[in-house]
Amino acid sequence: LYYHQTQALEKLTVLNRNKRFRTLLVLPTGAGKTRTAVHWLLRYAVDERKKALWIAHRHLLIEQAADGFERYTTKDMLYKESSFSYRLVSGKHDYAIRIKKEDNVLLATKDTIAKNLKSLDQWLDGEEIYLVIDEAHHSTAKSYRMIIDYVEQKSATMKLLGLTATPFRTLESEKGYLEKIYQDQ
């Protein structure tokens, strides 16, 4: 990892000491937001037997994240666990109704999950969930806010990490929404 990525990992690790948090990881395009988040999730979610839900608005973004989980999973990243399972859920990949309680990581498109929230119930029940919103500047949309609220209500605790290169919205009516979503409450 590059210096800016290890700095981000250190800050996320400090935040992770809290029972809950909501934060944004803001790095320029191409600076490794996905790689940084995957490294952090492998160490603090997957290796600790906690679950991660990665939401994006496009198939390509969940495929990139899945590729990251495959490429960066090494003995150096997982000390306690020797393996984990992940599932891609979208109109192009697997169906939401096939989500299993034992899935460690779900990588899903926003539309598929928003239309199938109940399919998460068993998976979320009583779990500490790391929820990642890729391209988090889109999370002001009603569908994203609905997913965030649902996960927060159904899980034991939720830790929210938004990934973005553009931590602002241009529509006047949406100004301040990102701050409300990613501000610890």
CSV table of N, CA and C in Angstrom, one decimal, residues 51-54 99-106 119-127 129-130 151:
chain,number,residue,atom,x,y,z
A,51,LYS,N,-19.4,-9.3,9.4
A,51,LYS,CA,-19.9,-9.3,8.0
A,51,LYS,C,-19.7,-7.9,7.4
A,52,ALA,N,-19.5,-8.0,6.1
A,52,ALA,CA,-19.4,-6.8,5.3
A,52,ALA,C,-20.4,-6.8,4.1
A,53,LEU,N,-21.1,-5.7,4.0
A,53,LEU,CA,-22.0,-5.5,2.9
A,53,LEU,C,-21.5,-4.3,2.1
A,54,TRP,N,-21.1,-4.5,0.8
A,54,TRP,CA,-20.5,-3.5,-0.1
A,54,TRP,C,-21.6,-3.2,-1.1
A,99,ILE,N,-29.0,-15.3,-0.7
A,99,ILE,CA,-28.1,-14.9,0.3
A,99,ILE,C,-28.2,-15.9,1.5
A,100,LYS,N,-27.0,-16.3,2.0
A,100,LYS,CA,-27.0,-17.3,3.1
A,100,LYS,C,-26.4,-16.6,4.3
A,101,LYS,N,-26.9,-17.1,5.5
A,101,LYS,CA,-26.5,-16.5,6.7
A,101,LYS,C,-24.9,-16.6,6.9
A,102,GLU,N,-24.4,-17.7,6.3
A,102,GLU,CA,-22.9,-17.9,6.4
A,102,GLU,C,-22.1,-17.1,5.5
A,103,ASP,N,-22.7,-16.4,4.5
A,103,ASP,CA,-21.9,-15.5,3.6
A,103,ASP,C,-21.2,-14.4,4.5
A,104,ASN,N,-19.9,-14.3,4.3
A,104,ASN,CA,-19.1,-13.3,5.1
A,104,ASN,C,-19.3,-11.9,4.5
A,105,VAL,N,-19.2,-11.8,3.1
A,105,VAL,CA,-19.2,-10.6,2.4
A,105,VAL,C,-20.2,-10.6,1.3
A,106,LEU,N,-21.0,-9.6,1.3
A,106,LEU,CA,-22.0,-9.4,0.2
A,106,LEU,C,-21.6,-8.2,-0.6
A,119,SER,N,-34.6,-9.9,2.0
A,119,SER,CA,-33.6,-11.0,1.8
A,119,SER,C,-32.4,-10.9,2.6
A,120,LEU,N,-32.2,-9.7,3.2
A,120,LEU,CA,-31.0,-9.5,4.1
A,120,LEU,C,-31.3,-9.9,5.6
A,121,ASP,N,-32.6,-10.0,5.9
A,121,ASP,CA,-33.0,-10.2,7.3
A,121,ASP,C,-32.2,-11.3,8.1
A,122,GLN,N,-32.2,-12.5,7.6
A,122,GLN,CA,-31.4,-13.5,8.3
A,122,GLN,C,-29.9,-13.2,8.3
A,123,TRP,N,-29.4,-12.7,7.3
A,123,TRP,CA,-28.0,-12.4,7.2
A,123,TRP,C,-27.6,-11.3,8.2
A,124,LEU,N,-28.4,-10.3,8.4
A,124,LEU,CA,-28.1,-9.2,9.3
A,124,LEU,C,-28.4,-9.5,10.7
A,125,ASP,N,-29.3,-10.4,11.0
A,125,ASP,CA,-29.8,-10.6,12.3
A,125,ASP,C,-28.7,-10.8,13.4
A,126,GLY,N,-28.6,-9.9,14.3
A,126,GLY,CA,-27.7,-10.0,15.4
A,126,GLY,C,-26.3,-9.8,15.1
A,127,GLU,N,-25.9,-9.4,13.9
A,127,GLU,CA,-24.6,-9.3,13.4
A,127,GLU,C,-24.0,-7.8,13.5
A,129,ILE,N,-22.2,-5.3,11.4
A,129,ILE,CA,-22.1,-5.2,10.0
A,129,ILE,C,-21.2,-4.0,9.6
A,130,TYR,N,-20.3,-4.2,8.7
A,130,TYR,CA,-19.6,-3.2,8.1
A,130,TYR,C,-20.2,-2.9,6.7
A,151,VAL,N,-30.3,-1.6,7.2
A,151,VAL,CA,-29.2,-2.3,7.8
A,151,VAL,C,-29.0,-1.9,9.2
